[in-house]
GROMACS .gro file of N, CA, C and O in nm:
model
  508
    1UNK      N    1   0.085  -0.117   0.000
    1UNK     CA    2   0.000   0.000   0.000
    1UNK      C    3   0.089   0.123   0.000
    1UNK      O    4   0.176   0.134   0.087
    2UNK      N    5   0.070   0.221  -0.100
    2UNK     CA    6   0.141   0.344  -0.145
    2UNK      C    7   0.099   0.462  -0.018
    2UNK      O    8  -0.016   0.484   0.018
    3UNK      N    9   0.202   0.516   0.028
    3UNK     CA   10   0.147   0.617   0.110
    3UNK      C   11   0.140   0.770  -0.021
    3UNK      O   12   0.204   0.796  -0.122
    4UNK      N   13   0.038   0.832   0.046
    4UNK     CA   14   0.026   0.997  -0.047
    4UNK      C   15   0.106   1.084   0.070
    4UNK      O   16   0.075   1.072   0.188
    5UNK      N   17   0.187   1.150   0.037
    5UNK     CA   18   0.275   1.247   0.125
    5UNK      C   19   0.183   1.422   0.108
    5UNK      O   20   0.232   1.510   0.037
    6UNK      N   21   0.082   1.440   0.166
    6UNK     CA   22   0.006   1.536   0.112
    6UNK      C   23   0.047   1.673   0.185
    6UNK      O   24  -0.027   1.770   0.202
    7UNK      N   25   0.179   1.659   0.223
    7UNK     CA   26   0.198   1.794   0.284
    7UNK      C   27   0.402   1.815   0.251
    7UNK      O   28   0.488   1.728   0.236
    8UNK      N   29   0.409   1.905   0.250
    8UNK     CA   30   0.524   1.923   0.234
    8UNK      C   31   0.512   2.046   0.088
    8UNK      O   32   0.414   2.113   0.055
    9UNK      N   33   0.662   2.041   0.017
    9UNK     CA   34   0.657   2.080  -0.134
    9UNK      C   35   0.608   1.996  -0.224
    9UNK      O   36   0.567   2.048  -0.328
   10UNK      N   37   0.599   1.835  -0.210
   10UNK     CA   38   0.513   1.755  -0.339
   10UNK      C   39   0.344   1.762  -0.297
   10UNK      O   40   0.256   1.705  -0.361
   11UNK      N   41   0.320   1.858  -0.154
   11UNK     CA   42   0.152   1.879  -0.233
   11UNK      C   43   0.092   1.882  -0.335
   11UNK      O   44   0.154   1.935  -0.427
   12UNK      N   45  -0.025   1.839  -0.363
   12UNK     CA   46  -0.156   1.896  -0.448
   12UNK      C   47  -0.213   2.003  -0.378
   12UNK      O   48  -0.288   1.978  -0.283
   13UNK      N   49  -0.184   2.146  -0.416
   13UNK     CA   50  -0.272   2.248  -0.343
   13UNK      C   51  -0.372   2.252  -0.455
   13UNK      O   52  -0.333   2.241  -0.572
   14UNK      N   53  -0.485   2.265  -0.427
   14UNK     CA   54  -0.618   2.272  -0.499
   14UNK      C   55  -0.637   2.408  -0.442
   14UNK      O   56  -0.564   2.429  -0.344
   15UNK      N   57  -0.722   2.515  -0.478
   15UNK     CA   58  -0.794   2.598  -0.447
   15UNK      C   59  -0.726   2.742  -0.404
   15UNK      O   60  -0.784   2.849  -0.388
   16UNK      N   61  -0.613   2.719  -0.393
   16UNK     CA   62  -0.548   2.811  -0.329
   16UNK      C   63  -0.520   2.983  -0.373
   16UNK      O   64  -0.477   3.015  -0.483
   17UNK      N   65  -0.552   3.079  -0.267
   17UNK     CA   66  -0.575   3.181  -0.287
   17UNK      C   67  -0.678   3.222  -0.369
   17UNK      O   68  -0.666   3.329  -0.428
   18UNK      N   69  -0.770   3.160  -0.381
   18UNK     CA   70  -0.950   3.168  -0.467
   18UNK      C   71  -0.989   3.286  -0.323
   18UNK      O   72  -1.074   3.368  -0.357
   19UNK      N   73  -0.941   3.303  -0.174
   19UNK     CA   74  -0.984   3.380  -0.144
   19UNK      C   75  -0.879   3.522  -0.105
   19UNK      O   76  -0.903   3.593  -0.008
   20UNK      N   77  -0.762   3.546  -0.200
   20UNK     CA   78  -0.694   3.636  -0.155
   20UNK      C   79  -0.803   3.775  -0.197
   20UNK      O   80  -0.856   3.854  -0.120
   21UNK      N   81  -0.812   3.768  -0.355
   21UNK     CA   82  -0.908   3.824  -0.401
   21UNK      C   83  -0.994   3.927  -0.336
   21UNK      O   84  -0.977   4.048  -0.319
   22UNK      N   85  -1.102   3.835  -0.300
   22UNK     CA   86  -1.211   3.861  -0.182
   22UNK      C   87  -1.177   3.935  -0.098
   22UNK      O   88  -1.238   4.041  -0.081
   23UNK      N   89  -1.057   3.895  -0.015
   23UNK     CA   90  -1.012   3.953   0.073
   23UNK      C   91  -0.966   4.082   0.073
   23UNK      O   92  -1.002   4.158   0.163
   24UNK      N   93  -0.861   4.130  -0.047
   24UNK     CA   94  -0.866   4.264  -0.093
   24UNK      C   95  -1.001   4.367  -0.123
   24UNK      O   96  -1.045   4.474  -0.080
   25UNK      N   97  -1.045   4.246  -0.245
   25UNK     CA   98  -1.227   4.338  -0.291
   25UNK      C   99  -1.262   4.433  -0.125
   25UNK      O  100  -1.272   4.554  -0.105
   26UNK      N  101  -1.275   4.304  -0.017
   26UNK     CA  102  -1.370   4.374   0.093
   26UNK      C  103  -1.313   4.498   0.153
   26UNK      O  104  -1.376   4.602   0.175
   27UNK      N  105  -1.153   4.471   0.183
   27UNK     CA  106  -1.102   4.601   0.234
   27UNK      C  107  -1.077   4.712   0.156
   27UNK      O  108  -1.034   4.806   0.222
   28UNK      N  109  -1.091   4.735   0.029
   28UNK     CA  110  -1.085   4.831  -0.076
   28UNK      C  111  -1.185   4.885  -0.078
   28UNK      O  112  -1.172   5.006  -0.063
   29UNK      N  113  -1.323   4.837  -0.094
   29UNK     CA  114  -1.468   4.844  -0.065
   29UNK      C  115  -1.497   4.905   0.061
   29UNK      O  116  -1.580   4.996   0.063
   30UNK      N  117  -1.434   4.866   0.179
   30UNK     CA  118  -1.459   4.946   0.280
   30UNK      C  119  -1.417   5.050   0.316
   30UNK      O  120  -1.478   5.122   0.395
   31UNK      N  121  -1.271   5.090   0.250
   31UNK     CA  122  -1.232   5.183   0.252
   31UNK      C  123  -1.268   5.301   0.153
   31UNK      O  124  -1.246   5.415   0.194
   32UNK      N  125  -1.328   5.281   0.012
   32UNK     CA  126  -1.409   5.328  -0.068
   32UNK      C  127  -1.574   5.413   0.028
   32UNK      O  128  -1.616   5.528   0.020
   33UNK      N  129  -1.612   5.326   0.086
   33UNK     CA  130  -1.762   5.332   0.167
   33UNK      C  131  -1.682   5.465   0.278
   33UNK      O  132  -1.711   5.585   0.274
   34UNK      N  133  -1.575   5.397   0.372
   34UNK     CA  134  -1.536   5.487   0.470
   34UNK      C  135  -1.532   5.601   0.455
   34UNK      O  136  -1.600   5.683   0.515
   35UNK      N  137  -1.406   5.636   0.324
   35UNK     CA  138  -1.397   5.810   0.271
   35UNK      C  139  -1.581   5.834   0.223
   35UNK      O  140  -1.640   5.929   0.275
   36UNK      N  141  -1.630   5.773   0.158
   36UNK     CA  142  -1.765   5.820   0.081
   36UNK      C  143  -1.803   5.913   0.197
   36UNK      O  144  -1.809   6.035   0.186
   37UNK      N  145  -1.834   5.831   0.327
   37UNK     CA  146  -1.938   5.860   0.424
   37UNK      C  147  -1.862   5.966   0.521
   37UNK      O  148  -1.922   6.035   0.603
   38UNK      N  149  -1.774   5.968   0.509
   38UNK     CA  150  -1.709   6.075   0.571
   38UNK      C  151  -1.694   6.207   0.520
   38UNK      O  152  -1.680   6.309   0.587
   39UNK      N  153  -1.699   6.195   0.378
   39UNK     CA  154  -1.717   6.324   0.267
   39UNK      C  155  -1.893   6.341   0.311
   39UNK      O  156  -1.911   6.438   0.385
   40UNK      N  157  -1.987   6.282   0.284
   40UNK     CA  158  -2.101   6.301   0.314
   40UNK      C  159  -2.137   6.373   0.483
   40UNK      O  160  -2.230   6.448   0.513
   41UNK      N  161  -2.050   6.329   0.554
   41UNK     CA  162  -2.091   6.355   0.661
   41UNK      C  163  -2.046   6.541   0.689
   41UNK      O  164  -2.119   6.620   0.748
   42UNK      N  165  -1.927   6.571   0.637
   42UNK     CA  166  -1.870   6.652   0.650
   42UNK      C  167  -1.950   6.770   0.505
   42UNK      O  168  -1.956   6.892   0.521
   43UNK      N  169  -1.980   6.731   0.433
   43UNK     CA  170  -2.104   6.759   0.341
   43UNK      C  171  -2.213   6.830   0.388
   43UNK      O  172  -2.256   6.941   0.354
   44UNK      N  173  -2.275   6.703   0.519
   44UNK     CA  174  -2.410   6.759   0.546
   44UNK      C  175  -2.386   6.876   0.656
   44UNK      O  176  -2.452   6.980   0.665
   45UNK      N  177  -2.268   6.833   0.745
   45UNK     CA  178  -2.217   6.931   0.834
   45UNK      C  179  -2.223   7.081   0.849
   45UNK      O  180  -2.248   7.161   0.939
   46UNK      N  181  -2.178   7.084   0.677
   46UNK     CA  182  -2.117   7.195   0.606
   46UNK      C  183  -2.251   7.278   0.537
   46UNK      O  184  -2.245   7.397   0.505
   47UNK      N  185  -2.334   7.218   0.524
   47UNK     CA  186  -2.446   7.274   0.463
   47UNK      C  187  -2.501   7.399   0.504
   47UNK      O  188  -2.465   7.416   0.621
   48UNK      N  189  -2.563   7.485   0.470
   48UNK     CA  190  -2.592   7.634   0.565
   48UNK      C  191  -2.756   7.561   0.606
   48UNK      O  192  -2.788   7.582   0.723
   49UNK      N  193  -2.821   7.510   0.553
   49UNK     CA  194  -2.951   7.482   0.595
   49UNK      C  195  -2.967   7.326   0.545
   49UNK      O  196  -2.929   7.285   0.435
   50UNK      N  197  -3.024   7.256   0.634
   50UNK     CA  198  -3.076   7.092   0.628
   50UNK      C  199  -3.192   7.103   0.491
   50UNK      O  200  -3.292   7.101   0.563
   51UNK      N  201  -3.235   7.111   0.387
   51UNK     CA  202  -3.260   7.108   0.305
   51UNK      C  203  -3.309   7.033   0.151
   51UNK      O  204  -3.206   7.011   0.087
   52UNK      N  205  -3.372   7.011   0.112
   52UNK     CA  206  -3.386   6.973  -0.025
   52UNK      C  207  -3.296   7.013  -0.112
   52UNK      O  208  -3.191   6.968  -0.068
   53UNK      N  209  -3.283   7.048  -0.169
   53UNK     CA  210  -3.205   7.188  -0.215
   53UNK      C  211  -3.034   7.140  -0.229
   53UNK      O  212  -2.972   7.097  -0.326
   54UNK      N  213  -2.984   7.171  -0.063
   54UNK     CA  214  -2.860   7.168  -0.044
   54UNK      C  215  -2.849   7.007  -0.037
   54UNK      O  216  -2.752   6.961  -0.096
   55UNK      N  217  -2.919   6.932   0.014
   55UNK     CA  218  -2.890   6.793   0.049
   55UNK      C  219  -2.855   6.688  -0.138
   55UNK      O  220  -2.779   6.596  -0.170
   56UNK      N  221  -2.957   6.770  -0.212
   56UNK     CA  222  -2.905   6.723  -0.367
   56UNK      C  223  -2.825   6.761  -0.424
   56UNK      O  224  -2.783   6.715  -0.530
   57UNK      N  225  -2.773   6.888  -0.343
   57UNK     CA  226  -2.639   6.946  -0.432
   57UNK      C  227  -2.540   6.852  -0.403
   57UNK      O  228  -2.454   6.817  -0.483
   58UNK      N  229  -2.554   6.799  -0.259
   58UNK     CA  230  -2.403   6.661  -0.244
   58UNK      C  231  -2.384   6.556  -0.357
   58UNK      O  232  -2.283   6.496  -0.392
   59UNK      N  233  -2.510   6.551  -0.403
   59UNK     CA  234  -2.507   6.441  -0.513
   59UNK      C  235  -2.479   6.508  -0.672
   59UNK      O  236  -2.429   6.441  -0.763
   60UNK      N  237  -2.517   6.637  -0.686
   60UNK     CA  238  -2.514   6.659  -0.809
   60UNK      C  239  -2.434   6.814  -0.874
   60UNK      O  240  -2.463   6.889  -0.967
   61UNK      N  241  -2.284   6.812  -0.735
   61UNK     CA  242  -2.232   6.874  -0.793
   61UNK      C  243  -2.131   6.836  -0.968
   61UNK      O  244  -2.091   6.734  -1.024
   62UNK      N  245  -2.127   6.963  -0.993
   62UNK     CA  246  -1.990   6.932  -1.100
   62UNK      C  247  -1.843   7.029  -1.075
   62UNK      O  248  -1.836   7.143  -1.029
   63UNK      N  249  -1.764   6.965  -1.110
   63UNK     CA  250  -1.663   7.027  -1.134
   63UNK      C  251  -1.592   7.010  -1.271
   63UNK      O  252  -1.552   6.900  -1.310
   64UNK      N  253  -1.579   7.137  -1.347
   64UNK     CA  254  -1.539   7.141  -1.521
   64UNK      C  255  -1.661   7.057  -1.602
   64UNK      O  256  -1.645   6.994  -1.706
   65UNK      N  257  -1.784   7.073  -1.530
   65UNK     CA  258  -1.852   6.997  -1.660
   65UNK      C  259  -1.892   6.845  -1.620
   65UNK      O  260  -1.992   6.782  -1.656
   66UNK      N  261  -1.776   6.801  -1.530
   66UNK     CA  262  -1.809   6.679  -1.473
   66UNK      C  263  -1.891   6.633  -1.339
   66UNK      O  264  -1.865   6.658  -1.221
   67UNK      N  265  -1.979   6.571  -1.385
   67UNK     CA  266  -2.071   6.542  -1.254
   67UNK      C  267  -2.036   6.446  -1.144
   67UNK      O  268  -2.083   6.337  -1.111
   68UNK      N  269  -1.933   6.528  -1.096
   68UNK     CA  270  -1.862   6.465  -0.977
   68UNK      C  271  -1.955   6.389  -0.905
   68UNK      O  272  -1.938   6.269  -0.922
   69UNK      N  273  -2.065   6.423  -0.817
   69UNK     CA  274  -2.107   6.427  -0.729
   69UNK      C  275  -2.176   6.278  -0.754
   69UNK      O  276  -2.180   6.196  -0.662
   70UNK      N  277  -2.225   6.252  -0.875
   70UNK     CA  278  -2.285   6.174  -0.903
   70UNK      C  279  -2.147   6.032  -0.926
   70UNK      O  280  -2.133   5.916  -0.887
   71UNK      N  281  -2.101   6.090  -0.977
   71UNK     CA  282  -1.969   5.938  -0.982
   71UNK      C  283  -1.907   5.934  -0.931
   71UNK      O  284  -1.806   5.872  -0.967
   72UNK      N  285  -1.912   6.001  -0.792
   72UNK     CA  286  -1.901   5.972  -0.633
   72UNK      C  287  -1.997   5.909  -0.585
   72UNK      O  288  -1.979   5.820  -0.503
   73UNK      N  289  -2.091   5.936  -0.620
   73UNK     CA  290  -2.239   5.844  -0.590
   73UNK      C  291  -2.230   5.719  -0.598
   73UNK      O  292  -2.250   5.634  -0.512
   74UNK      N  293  -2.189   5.703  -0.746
   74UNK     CA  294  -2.217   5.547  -0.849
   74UNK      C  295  -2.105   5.485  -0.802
   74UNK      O  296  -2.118   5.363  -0.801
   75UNK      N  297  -1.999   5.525  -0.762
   75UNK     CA  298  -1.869   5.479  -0.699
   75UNK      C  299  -1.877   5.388  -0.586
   75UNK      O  300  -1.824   5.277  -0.581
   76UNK      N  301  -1.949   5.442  -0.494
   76UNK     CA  302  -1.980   5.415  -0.333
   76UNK      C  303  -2.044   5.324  -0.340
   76UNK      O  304  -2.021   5.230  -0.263
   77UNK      N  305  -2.173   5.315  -0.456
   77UNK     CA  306  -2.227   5.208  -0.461
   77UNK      C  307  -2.267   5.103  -0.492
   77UNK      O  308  -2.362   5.034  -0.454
   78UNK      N  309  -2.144   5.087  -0.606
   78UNK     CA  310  -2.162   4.990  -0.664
   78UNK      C  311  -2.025   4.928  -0.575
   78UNK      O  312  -1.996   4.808  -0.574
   79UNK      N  313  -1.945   5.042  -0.494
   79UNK     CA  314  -1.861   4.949  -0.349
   79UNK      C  315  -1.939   4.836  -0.243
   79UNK      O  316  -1.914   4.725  -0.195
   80UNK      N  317  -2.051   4.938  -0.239
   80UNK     CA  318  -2.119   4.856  -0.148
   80UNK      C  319  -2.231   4.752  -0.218
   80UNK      O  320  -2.273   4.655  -0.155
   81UNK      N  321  -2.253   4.767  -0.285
   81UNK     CA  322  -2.271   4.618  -0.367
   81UNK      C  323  -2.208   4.501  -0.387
   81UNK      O  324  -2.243   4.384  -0.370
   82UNK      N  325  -2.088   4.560  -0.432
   82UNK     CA  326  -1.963   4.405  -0.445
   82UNK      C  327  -1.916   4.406  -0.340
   82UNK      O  328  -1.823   4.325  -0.342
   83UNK      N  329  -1.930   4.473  -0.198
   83UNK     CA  330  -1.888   4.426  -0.057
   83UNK      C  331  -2.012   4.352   0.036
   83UNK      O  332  -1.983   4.267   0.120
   84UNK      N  333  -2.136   4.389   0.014
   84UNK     CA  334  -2.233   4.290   0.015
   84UNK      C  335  -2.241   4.179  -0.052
   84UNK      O  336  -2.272   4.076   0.007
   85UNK      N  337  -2.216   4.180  -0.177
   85UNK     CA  338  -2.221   4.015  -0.291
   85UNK      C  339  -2.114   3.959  -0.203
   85UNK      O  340  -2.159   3.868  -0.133
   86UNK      N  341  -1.981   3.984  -0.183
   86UNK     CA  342  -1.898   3.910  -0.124
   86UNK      C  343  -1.922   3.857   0.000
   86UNK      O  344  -1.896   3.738   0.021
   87UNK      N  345  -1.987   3.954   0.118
   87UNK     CA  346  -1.975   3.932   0.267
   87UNK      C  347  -2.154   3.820   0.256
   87UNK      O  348  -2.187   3.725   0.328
   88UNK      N  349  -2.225   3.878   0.150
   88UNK     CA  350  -2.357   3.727   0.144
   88UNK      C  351  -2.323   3.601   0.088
   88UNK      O  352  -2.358   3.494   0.138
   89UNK      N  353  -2.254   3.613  -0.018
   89UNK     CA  354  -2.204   3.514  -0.043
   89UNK      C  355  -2.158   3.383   0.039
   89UNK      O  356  -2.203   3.268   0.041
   90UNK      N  357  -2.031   3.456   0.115
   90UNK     CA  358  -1.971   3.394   0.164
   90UNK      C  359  -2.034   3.327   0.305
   90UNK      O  360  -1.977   3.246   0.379
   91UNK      N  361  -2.217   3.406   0.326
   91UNK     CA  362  -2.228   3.339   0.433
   91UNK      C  363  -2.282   3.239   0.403
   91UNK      O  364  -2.289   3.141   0.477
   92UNK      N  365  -2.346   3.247   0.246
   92UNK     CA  366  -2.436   3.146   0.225
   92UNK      C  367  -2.336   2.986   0.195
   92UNK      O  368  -2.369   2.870   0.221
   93UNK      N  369  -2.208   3.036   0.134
   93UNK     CA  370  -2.120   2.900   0.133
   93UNK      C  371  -2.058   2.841   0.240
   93UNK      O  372  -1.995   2.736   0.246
   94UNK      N  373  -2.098   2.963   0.366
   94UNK     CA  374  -2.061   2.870   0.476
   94UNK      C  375  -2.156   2.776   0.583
   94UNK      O  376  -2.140   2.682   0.661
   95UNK      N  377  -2.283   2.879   0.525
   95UNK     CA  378  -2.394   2.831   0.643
   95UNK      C  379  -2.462   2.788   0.577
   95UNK      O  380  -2.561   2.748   0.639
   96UNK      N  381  -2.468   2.768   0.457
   96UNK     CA  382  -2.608   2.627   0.418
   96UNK      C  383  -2.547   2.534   0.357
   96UNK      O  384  -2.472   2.552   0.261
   97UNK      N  385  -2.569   2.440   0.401
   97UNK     CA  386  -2.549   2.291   0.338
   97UNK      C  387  -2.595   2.234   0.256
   97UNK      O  388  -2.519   2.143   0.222
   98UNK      N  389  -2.705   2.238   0.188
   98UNK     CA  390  -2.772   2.206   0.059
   98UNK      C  391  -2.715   2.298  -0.034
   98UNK      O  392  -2.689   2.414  -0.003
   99UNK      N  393  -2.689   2.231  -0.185
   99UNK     CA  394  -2.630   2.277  -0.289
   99UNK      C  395  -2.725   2.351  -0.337
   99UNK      O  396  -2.705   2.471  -0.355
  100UNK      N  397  -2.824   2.303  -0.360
  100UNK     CA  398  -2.930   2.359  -0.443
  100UNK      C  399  -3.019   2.495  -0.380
  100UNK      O  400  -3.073   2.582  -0.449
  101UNK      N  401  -3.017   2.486  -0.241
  101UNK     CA  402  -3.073   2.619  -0.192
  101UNK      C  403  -2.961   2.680  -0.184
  101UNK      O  404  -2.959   2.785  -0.248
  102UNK      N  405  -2.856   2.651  -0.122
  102UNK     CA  406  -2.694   2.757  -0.137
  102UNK      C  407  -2.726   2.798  -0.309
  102UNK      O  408  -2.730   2.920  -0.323
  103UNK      N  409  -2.740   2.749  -0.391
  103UNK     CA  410  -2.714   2.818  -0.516
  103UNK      C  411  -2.882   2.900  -0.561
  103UNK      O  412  -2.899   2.971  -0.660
  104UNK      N  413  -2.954   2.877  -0.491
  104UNK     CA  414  -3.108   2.960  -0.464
  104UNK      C  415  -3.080   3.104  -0.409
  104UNK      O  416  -3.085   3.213  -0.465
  105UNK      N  417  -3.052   3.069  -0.291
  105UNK     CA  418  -2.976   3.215  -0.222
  105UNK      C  419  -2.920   3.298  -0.278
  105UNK      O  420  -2.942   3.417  -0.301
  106UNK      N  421  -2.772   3.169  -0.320
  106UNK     CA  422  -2.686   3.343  -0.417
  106UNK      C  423  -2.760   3.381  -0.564
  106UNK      O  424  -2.732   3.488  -0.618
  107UNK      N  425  -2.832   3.312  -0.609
  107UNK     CA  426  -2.871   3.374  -0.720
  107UNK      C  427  -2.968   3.495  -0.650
  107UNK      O  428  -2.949   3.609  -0.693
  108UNK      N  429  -3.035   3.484  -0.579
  108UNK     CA  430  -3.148   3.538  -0.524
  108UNK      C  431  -3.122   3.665  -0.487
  108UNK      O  432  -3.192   3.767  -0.492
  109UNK      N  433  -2.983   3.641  -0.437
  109UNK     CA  434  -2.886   3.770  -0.373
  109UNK      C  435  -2.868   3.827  -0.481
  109UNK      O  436  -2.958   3.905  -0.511
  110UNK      N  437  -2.773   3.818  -0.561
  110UNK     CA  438  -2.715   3.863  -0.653
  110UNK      C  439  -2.845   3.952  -0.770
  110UNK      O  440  -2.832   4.059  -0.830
  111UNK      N  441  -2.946   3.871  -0.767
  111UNK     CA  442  -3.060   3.945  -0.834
  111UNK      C  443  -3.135   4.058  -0.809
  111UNK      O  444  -3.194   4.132  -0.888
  112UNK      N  445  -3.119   4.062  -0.641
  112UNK     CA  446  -3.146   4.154  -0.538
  112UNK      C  447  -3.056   4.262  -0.613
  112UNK      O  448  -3.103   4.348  -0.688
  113UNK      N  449  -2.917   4.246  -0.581
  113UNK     CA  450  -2.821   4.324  -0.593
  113UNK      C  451  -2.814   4.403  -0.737
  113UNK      O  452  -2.792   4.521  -0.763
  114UNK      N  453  -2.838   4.304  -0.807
  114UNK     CA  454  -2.845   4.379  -0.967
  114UNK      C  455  -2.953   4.475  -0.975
  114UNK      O  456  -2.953   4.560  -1.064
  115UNK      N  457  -3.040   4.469  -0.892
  115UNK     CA  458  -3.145   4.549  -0.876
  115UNK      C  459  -3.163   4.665  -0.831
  115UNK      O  460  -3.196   4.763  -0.898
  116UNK      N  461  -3.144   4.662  -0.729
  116UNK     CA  462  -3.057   4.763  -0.698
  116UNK      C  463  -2.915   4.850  -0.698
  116UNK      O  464  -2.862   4.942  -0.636
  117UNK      N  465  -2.890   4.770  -0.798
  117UNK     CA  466  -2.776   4.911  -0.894
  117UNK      C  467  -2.845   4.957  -0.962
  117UNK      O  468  -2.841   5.078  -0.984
  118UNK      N  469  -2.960   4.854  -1.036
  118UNK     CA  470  -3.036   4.960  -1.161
  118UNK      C  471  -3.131   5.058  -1.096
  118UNK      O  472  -3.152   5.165  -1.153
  119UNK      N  473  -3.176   5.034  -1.006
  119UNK     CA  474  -3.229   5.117  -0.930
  119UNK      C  475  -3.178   5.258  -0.889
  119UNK      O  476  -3.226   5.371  -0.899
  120UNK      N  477  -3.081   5.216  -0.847
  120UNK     CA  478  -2.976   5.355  -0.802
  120UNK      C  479  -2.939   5.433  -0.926
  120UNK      O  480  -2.946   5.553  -0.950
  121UNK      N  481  -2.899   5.331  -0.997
  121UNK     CA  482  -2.833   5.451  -1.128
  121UNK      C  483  -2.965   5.539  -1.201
  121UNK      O  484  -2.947   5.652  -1.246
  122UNK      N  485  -3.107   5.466  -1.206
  122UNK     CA  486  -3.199   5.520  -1.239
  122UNK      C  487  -3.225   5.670  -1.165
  122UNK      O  488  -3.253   5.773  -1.228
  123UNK      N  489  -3.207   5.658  -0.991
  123UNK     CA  490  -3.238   5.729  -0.922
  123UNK      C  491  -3.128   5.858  -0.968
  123UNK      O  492  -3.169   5.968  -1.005
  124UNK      N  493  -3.014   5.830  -0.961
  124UNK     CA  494  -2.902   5.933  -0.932
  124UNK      C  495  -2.866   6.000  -1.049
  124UNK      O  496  -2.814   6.112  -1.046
  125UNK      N  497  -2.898   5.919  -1.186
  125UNK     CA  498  -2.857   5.984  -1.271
  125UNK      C  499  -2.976   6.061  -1.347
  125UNK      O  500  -2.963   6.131  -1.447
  126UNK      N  501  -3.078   6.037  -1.288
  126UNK     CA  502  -3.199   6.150  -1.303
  126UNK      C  503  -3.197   6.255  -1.231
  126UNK      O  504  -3.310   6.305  -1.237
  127UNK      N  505  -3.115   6.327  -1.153
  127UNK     CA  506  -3.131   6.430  -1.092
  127UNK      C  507  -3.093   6.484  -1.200
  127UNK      O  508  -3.085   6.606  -1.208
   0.00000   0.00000   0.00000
């Protein structure tokens, strides 16, 4: 009987670093969300009056023509989209055990999610 030596340098690594990826996406994403909400916060701070008005100007300034405000918008959130797809994802491949509802979920998610980008971009780029 052949022994398999499955550790050392003659491993078979299968899979490996499939989650370095991820791991970057989330902290890039959060740090994307962090500055967003901190510009917003310091935004609303800054405002002379709580407002209609001033509260859409955060979203729809420009600078040279370019509608900053808005692809600061679309930026943030399509961060927090692919930092949600990742952080649901990953709960659903850890916490359900059936293949077929684990792959129910993430589609389910992910459909959610597509949805709300089109949603948002509908919203933001109509101002």
């Amino acid at each position: 009987m052949a022994t398999s030596n499955n550790y050392g340098p003659k491993r078979l690594v299968v899979g490996a670093h499939y989650g370095t990826i991820d791991f970057l996406a989330q902290r890039i994403t959060a740090v994307i969300l962090a500055v967003y909400t901190l510009v917003l916060i310091i935004g609303a701070l800054a405002m002379p009056s709580f407002t209609f008005e001033n509260w859409k100007a955060l979203f729809t300034f420009h600078v040279f023509a370019l509608p900053v405000g808005q692809i600061l918008a679309s930026l943030a959130f399509f961060a927090l989209a692919w930092h949600a797809w990742i952080g649901v994802r990953d709960i659903w491949m850890d916490y359900v055990q059936p293949v077929g509802v684990r792959l129910l979920m993430q589609v389910l998610t992910l459909l959610w999610l597509i949805g709300s980008v089109v949603y948002f971009a509908q919203v933001i780029w109509r101002i």
